[in-house]
Amino acid sequence: MRAWRKRAKVSAESSNLAALSSVTVIGSGARTRIDWPQITLASPAEHFGQVAWVDGWASGPTSLGGVTAIDVQTADVGATRGVFASLLSRAGDAGKPWPVTVTARFADGAQLTQTFVLGTQGGSFAPKPGGGMSDAEKATHFGTPGQASTATVEPHCFCVEKTRTTLLRNSR
């Protein structure tokens, strides 16, 4: 491996002066790209209160090959090619950020660990009081108990020859 070093000095005429004392340029004669292991989270970094979905992959150096095992929150997800997907649950405060640790173990014994912090942008899957609708919205949308409605339905195809009258009854 060779290293070249050049020195350069930069200055400006205005009141803002900047000086660059040295620049080091390093080159390699290997002629191949050097891959660094990394873990990529493909799913949005969000949780839904007590549950979260995480998926992604871990990539190692291309020359390494072999099995890449993945642990999500210390549980082996059974991945052998570095791709992972996991539905997580917790019993903590649903409104707080959720740190999720993903560990990749490569064929040469190297290990990479990264923690992703899931935010609450996803909201919650907890049921909302009243189903999320006011009583007036429910009455407009579903009707009220005992309400009867009559509507004339006119077909827009040639398969039905006469107009039908339908009686809708909401009986709760």
PDB file of C-alpha atoms in Angstrom:
ATOM      1  CA  MET A   1       0.000   0.000   0.000  1.00  0.00           C
ATOM      2  CA  ARG A   2       1.323   3.405  -0.928  1.00  0.00           C
ATOM      3  CA  ALA A   3       0.481   6.697   0.646  1.00  0.00           C
ATOM      4  CA  TRP A   4       1.043  10.077  -0.935  1.00  0.00           C
ATOM      5  CA  ARG A   5       1.126  13.275   1.036  1.00  0.00           C
ATOM      6  CA  LYS A   6       0.680  16.750  -0.394  1.00  0.00           C
ATOM      7  CA  ARG A   7       0.776  19.986   1.509  1.00  0.00           C
ATOM      8  CA  ALA A   8      -1.443  22.878   0.556  1.00  0.00           C
ATOM      9  CA  LYS A   9      -2.268  26.216   2.129  1.00  0.00           C
ATOM     10  CA  VAL A  10      -5.513  28.052   1.487  1.00  0.00           C
ATOM     11  CA  SER A  11      -6.236  31.604   2.590  1.00  0.00           C
ATOM     12  CA  ALA A  12      -8.902  34.176   1.825  1.00  0.00           C
ATOM     13  CA  GLU A  13      -8.556  37.948   1.518  1.00  0.00           C
ATOM     14  CA  SER A  14     -11.751  38.762   3.473  1.00  0.00           C
ATOM     15  CA  SER A  15     -12.086  38.910   7.242  1.00  0.00           C
ATOM     16  CA  ASN A  16     -12.943  35.190   7.284  1.00  0.00           C
ATOM     17  CA  LEU A  17      -9.628  33.414   6.978  1.00  0.00           C
ATOM     18  CA  ALA A  18      -9.244  29.711   6.525  1.00  0.00           C
ATOM     19  CA  ALA A  19      -6.010  27.797   6.543  1.00  0.00           C
ATOM     20  CA  LEU A  20      -5.408  24.256   5.411  1.00  0.00           C
ATOM     21  CA  SER A  21      -2.094  23.036   6.728  1.00  0.00           C
ATOM     22  CA  SER A  22      -1.943  19.578   5.180  1.00  0.00           C
ATOM     23  CA  VAL A  23      -3.828  17.088   3.071  1.00  0.00           C
ATOM     24  CA  THR A  24      -3.194  13.372   3.198  1.00  0.00           C
ATOM     25  CA  VAL A  25      -4.262  11.286   0.225  1.00  0.00           C
ATOM     26  CA  ILE A  26      -4.132   7.536   0.668  1.00  0.00           C
ATOM     27  CA  GLY A  27      -4.437   5.090  -2.189  1.00  0.00           C
ATOM     28  CA  SER A  28      -4.406   1.327  -2.385  1.00  0.00           C
ATOM     29  CA  GLY A  29      -3.084  -0.994  -5.028  1.00  0.00           C
ATOM     30  CA  ALA A  30      -5.643  -3.674  -4.148  1.00  0.00           C
ATOM     31  CA  ARG A  31      -7.878  -2.591  -7.050  1.00  0.00           C
ATOM     32  CA  THR A  32     -11.018  -3.872  -5.324  1.00  0.00           C
ATOM     33  CA  ARG A  33     -13.534  -2.011  -3.302  1.00  0.00           C
ATOM     34  CA  ILE A  34     -13.254  -2.400   0.450  1.00  0.00           C
ATOM     35  CA  ASP A  35     -16.618  -3.267   1.975  1.00  0.00           C
ATOM     36  CA  TRP A  36     -17.330  -2.435   5.593  1.00  0.00           C
ATOM     37  CA  PRO A  37     -19.969  -4.459   7.391  1.00  0.00           C
ATOM     38  CA  GLN A  38     -23.210  -2.624   8.004  1.00  0.00           C
ATOM     39  CA  ILE A  39     -26.749  -3.201   9.242  1.00  0.00           C
ATOM     40  CA  THR A  40     -29.584  -1.525   7.326  1.00  0.00           C
ATOM     41  CA  LEU A  41     -33.062  -1.052   8.789  1.00  0.00           C
ATOM     42  CA  ALA A  42     -35.560  -1.172   5.906  1.00  0.00           C
ATOM     43  CA  SER A  43     -38.740  -0.626   7.918  1.00  0.00           C
ATOM     44  CA  PRO A  44     -39.653   2.821   9.257  1.00  0.00           C
ATOM     45  CA  ALA A  45     -38.067   3.516  12.653  1.00  0.00           C
ATOM     46  CA  GLU A  46     -41.427   3.623  14.435  1.00  0.00           C
ATOM     47  CA  HIS A  47     -43.394   1.585  16.938  1.00  0.00           C
ATOM     48  CA  PHE A  48     -47.087   1.213  17.666  1.00  0.00           C
ATOM     49  CA  GLY A  49     -47.203   1.399  21.438  1.00  0.00           C
ATOM     50  CA  GLN A  50     -46.525  -2.117  22.686  1.00  0.00           C
ATOM     51  CA  VAL A  51     -45.654  -3.644  19.284  1.00  0.00           C
ATOM     52  CA  ALA A  52     -43.159  -2.893  16.514  1.00  0.00           C
ATOM     53  CA  TRP A  53     -42.165  -4.405  13.205  1.00  0.00           C
ATOM     54  CA  VAL A  54     -38.506  -4.297  12.172  1.00  0.00           C
ATOM     55  CA  ASP A  55     -36.941  -5.669   9.021  1.00  0.00           C
ATOM     56  CA  GLY A  56     -33.742  -5.125   7.125  1.00  0.00           C
ATOM     57  CA  TRP A  57     -30.442  -6.771   6.323  1.00  0.00           C
ATOM     58  CA  ALA A  58     -26.820  -7.003   7.340  1.00  0.00           C
ATOM     59  CA  SER A  59     -24.101  -6.964   4.737  1.00  0.00           C
ATOM     60  CA  GLY A  60     -20.519  -8.002   5.245  1.00  0.00           C
ATOM     61  CA  PRO A  61     -17.486  -7.737   3.021  1.00  0.00           C
ATOM     62  CA  THR A  62     -18.136  -9.387  -0.345  1.00  0.00           C
ATOM     63  CA  SER A  63     -15.006 -11.487  -0.035  1.00  0.00           C
ATOM     64  CA  LEU A  64     -16.216 -12.969   3.269  1.00  0.00           C
ATOM     65  CA  GLY A  65     -19.145 -15.151   2.126  1.00  0.00           C
ATOM     66  CA  GLY A  66     -20.715 -17.748   4.382  1.00  0.00           C
ATOM     67  CA  VAL A  67     -23.518 -17.487   6.929  1.00  0.00           C
ATOM     68  CA  THR A  68     -24.596 -14.185   8.475  1.00  0.00           C
ATOM     69  CA  ALA A  69     -26.690 -14.842  11.589  1.00  0.00           C
ATOM     70  CA  ILE A  70     -28.911 -12.089  13.008  1.00  0.00           C
ATOM     71  CA  ASP A  71     -30.146 -11.433  16.543  1.00  0.00           C
ATOM     72  CA  VAL A  72     -32.877  -8.861  17.166  1.00  0.00           C
ATOM     73  CA  GLN A  73     -33.144  -7.900  20.843  1.00  0.00           C
ATOM     74  CA  THR A  74     -30.862 -10.870  21.706  1.00  0.00           C
ATOM     75  CA  ALA A  75     -33.221 -13.392  20.036  1.00  0.00           C
ATOM     76  CA  ASP A  76     -31.889 -15.316  17.031  1.00  0.00           C
ATOM     77  CA  VAL A  77     -34.304 -14.695  14.144  1.00  0.00           C
ATOM     78  CA  GLY A  78     -33.082 -17.713  12.177  1.00  0.00           C
ATOM     79  CA  ALA A  79     -31.506 -15.650   9.405  1.00  0.00           C
ATOM     80  CA  THR A  80     -28.554 -17.227   7.603  1.00  0.00           C
ATOM     81  CA  ARG A  81     -28.220 -14.806   4.697  1.00  0.00           C
ATOM     82  CA  GLY A  82     -28.333 -11.588   6.706  1.00  0.00           C
ATOM     83  CA  VAL A  83     -31.974 -10.684   6.013  1.00  0.00           C
ATOM     84  CA  PHE A  84     -34.188 -10.255   9.064  1.00  0.00           C
ATOM     85  CA  ALA A  85     -37.809  -9.478   9.927  1.00  0.00           C
ATOM     86  CA  SER A  86     -39.341  -9.587  13.377  1.00  0.00           C
ATOM     87  CA  LEU A  87     -42.539  -8.579  15.158  1.00  0.00           C
ATOM     88  CA  LEU A  88     -41.545  -7.306  18.603  1.00  0.00           C
ATOM     89  CA  SER A  89     -43.619  -6.678  21.705  1.00  0.00           C
ATOM     90  CA  ARG A  90     -42.821  -5.000  24.993  1.00  0.00           C
ATOM     91  CA  ALA A  91     -44.437  -4.239  28.305  1.00  0.00           C
ATOM     92  CA  GLY A  92     -43.235  -0.686  28.861  1.00  0.00           C
ATOM     93  CA  ASP A  93     -44.535   2.839  28.450  1.00  0.00           C
ATOM     94  CA  ALA A  94     -46.199   2.876  25.030  1.00  0.00           C
ATOM     95  CA  GLY A  95     -45.395   6.537  24.435  1.00  0.00           C
ATOM     96  CA  LYS A  96     -41.634   6.370  24.944  1.00  0.00           C
ATOM     97  CA  PRO A  97     -38.975   5.735  22.282  1.00  0.00           C
ATOM     98  CA  TRP A  98     -38.003   2.098  21.926  1.00  0.00           C
ATOM     99  CA  PRO A  99     -34.326   1.143  21.443  1.00  0.00           C
ATOM    100  CA  VAL A 100     -33.979  -2.054  19.370  1.00  0.00           C
ATOM    101  CA  THR A 101     -30.593  -3.757  19.123  1.00  0.00           C
ATOM    102  CA  VAL A 102     -29.679  -5.769  16.015  1.00  0.00           C
ATOM    103  CA  THR A 103     -26.526  -7.923  16.032  1.00  0.00           C
ATOM    104  CA  ALA A 104     -24.995  -9.560  12.956  1.00  0.00           C
ATOM    105  CA  ARG A 105     -22.520 -12.428  13.347  1.00  0.00           C
ATOM    106  CA  PHE A 106     -20.417 -13.083  10.265  1.00  0.00           C
ATOM    107  CA  ALA A 107     -18.779 -16.302   9.072  1.00  0.00           C
ATOM    108  CA  ASP A 108     -15.286 -15.225  10.168  1.00  0.00           C
ATOM    109  CA  GLY A 109     -16.477 -14.689  13.764  1.00  0.00           C
ATOM    110  CA  ALA A 110     -16.727 -10.900  13.457  1.00  0.00           C
ATOM    111  CA  GLN A 111     -19.769  -9.289  15.036  1.00  0.00           C
ATOM    112  CA  LEU A 112     -21.499  -5.966  14.385  1.00  0.00           C
ATOM    113  CA  THR A 113     -24.127  -4.501  16.722  1.00  0.00           C
ATOM    114  CA  GLN A 114     -26.297  -1.473  16.026  1.00  0.00           C
ATOM    115  CA  THR A 115     -29.110   0.062  18.062  1.00  0.00           C
ATOM    116  CA  PHE A 116     -32.042   1.705  16.271  1.00  0.00           C
ATOM    117  CA  VAL A 117     -34.365   3.947  18.275  1.00  0.00           C
ATOM    118  CA  LEU A 118     -37.988   3.533  17.205  1.00  0.00           C
ATOM    119  CA  GLY A 119     -40.180   6.602  17.673  1.00  0.00           C
ATOM    120  CA  THR A 120     -43.931   6.840  18.167  1.00  0.00           C
ATOM    121  CA  GLN A 121     -44.836   8.161  14.707  1.00  0.00           C
ATOM    122  CA  GLY A 122     -46.831   4.986  14.127  1.00  0.00           C
ATOM    123  CA  GLY A 123     -49.369   5.798  16.835  1.00  0.00           C
ATOM    124  CA  SER A 124     -50.892   2.921  18.765  1.00  0.00           C
ATOM    125  CA  PHE A 125     -52.911  -0.192  18.039  1.00  0.00           C
ATOM    126  CA  ALA A 126     -54.728   0.170  21.348  1.00  0.00           C
ATOM    127  CA  PRO A 127     -58.510   0.495  20.834  1.00  0.00           C
ATOM    128  CA  LYS A 128     -59.808   4.025  21.060  1.00  0.00           C
ATOM    129  CA  PRO A 129     -62.713   4.779  23.417  1.00  0.00           C
ATOM    130  CA  GLY A 130     -66.001   4.507  21.541  1.00  0.00           C
ATOM    131  CA  GLY A 131     -64.239   3.063  18.513  1.00  0.00           C
ATOM    132  CA  GLY A 132     -62.759   6.477  17.696  1.00  0.00           C
ATOM    133  CA  MET A 133     -66.123   7.976  16.652  1.00  0.00           C
ATOM    134  CA  SER A 134     -68.528  10.246  18.487  1.00  0.00           C
ATOM    135  CA  ASP A 135     -72.146   9.134  18.967  1.00  0.00           C
ATOM    136  CA  ALA A 136     -73.259  11.571  16.245  1.00  0.00           C
ATOM    137  CA  GLU A 137     -70.680  10.184  13.800  1.00  0.00           C
ATOM    138  CA  LYS A 138     -71.782   6.616  14.587  1.00  0.00           C
ATOM    139  CA  ALA A 139     -75.447   7.537  14.001  1.00  0.00           C
ATOM    140  CA  THR A 140     -74.596   9.179  10.663  1.00  0.00           C
ATOM    141  CA  HIS A 141     -72.390   6.334   9.529  1.00  0.00           C
ATOM    142  CA  PHE A 142     -74.285   3.270  10.837  1.00  0.00           C
ATOM    143  CA  GLY A 143     -77.765   4.574  11.721  1.00  0.00           C
ATOM    144  CA  THR A 144     -79.542   4.293  15.065  1.00  0.00           C
ATOM    145  CA  PRO A 145     -81.318   1.269  16.605  1.00  0.00           C
ATOM    146  CA  GLY A 146     -84.808   0.884  15.162  1.00  0.00           C
ATOM    147  CA  GLN A 147     -84.181   3.286  12.276  1.00  0.00           C
ATOM    148  CA  ALA A 148     -85.723   2.220   8.951  1.00  0.00           C
ATOM    149  CA  SER A 149     -84.651   3.605   5.582  1.00  0.00           C
ATOM    150  CA  THR A 150     -86.070   3.118   2.111  1.00  0.00           C
ATOM    151  CA  ALA A 151     -84.045   3.772  -1.010  1.00  0.00           C
ATOM    152  CA  THR A 152     -84.699   3.229  -4.695  1.00  0.00           C
ATOM    153  CA  VAL A 153     -81.862   1.545  -6.495  1.00  0.00           C
ATOM    154  CA  GLU A 154     -81.610   1.982 -10.228  1.00  0.00           C
ATOM    155  CA  PRO A 155     -79.368  -0.486 -12.021  1.00  0.00           C
ATOM    156  CA  HIS A 156     -76.651   0.776 -14.338  1.00  0.00           C
ATOM    157  CA  CYS A 157     -76.350  -2.425 -16.354  1.00  0.00           C
ATOM    158  CA  PHE A 158     -78.599  -4.409 -18.655  1.00  0.00           C
ATOM    159  CA  CYS A 159     -78.556  -7.496 -16.467  1.00  0.00           C
ATOM    160  CA  VAL A 160     -81.390  -6.255 -14.190  1.00  0.00           C
ATOM    161  CA  GLU A 161     -84.579  -5.263 -15.971  1.00  0.00           C
ATOM    162  CA  LYS A 162     -86.603  -3.585 -13.273  1.00  0.00           C
ATOM    163  CA  THR A 163     -86.010  -1.123 -10.474  1.00  0.00           C
ATOM    164  CA  ARG A 164     -85.701  -2.616  -7.010  1.00  0.00           C
ATOM    165  CA  THR A 165     -86.747  -1.046  -3.745  1.00  0.00           C
ATOM    166  CA  THR A 166     -84.672  -2.026  -0.746  1.00  0.00           C
ATOM    167  CA  LEU A 167     -85.661  -1.739   2.869  1.00  0.00           C
ATOM    168  CA  LEU A 168     -82.733  -1.309   5.216  1.00  0.00           C
ATOM    169  CA  ARG A 169     -83.284  -1.937   8.883  1.00  0.00           C
ATOM    170  CA  ASN A 170     -80.719  -1.392  11.605  1.00  0.00           C
ATOM    171  CA  SER A 171     -81.544  -3.731  14.464  1.00  0.00           C
ATOM    172  CA  ARG A 172     -79.022  -3.645  17.253  1.00  0.00           C
TER     173      ARG A 172
END
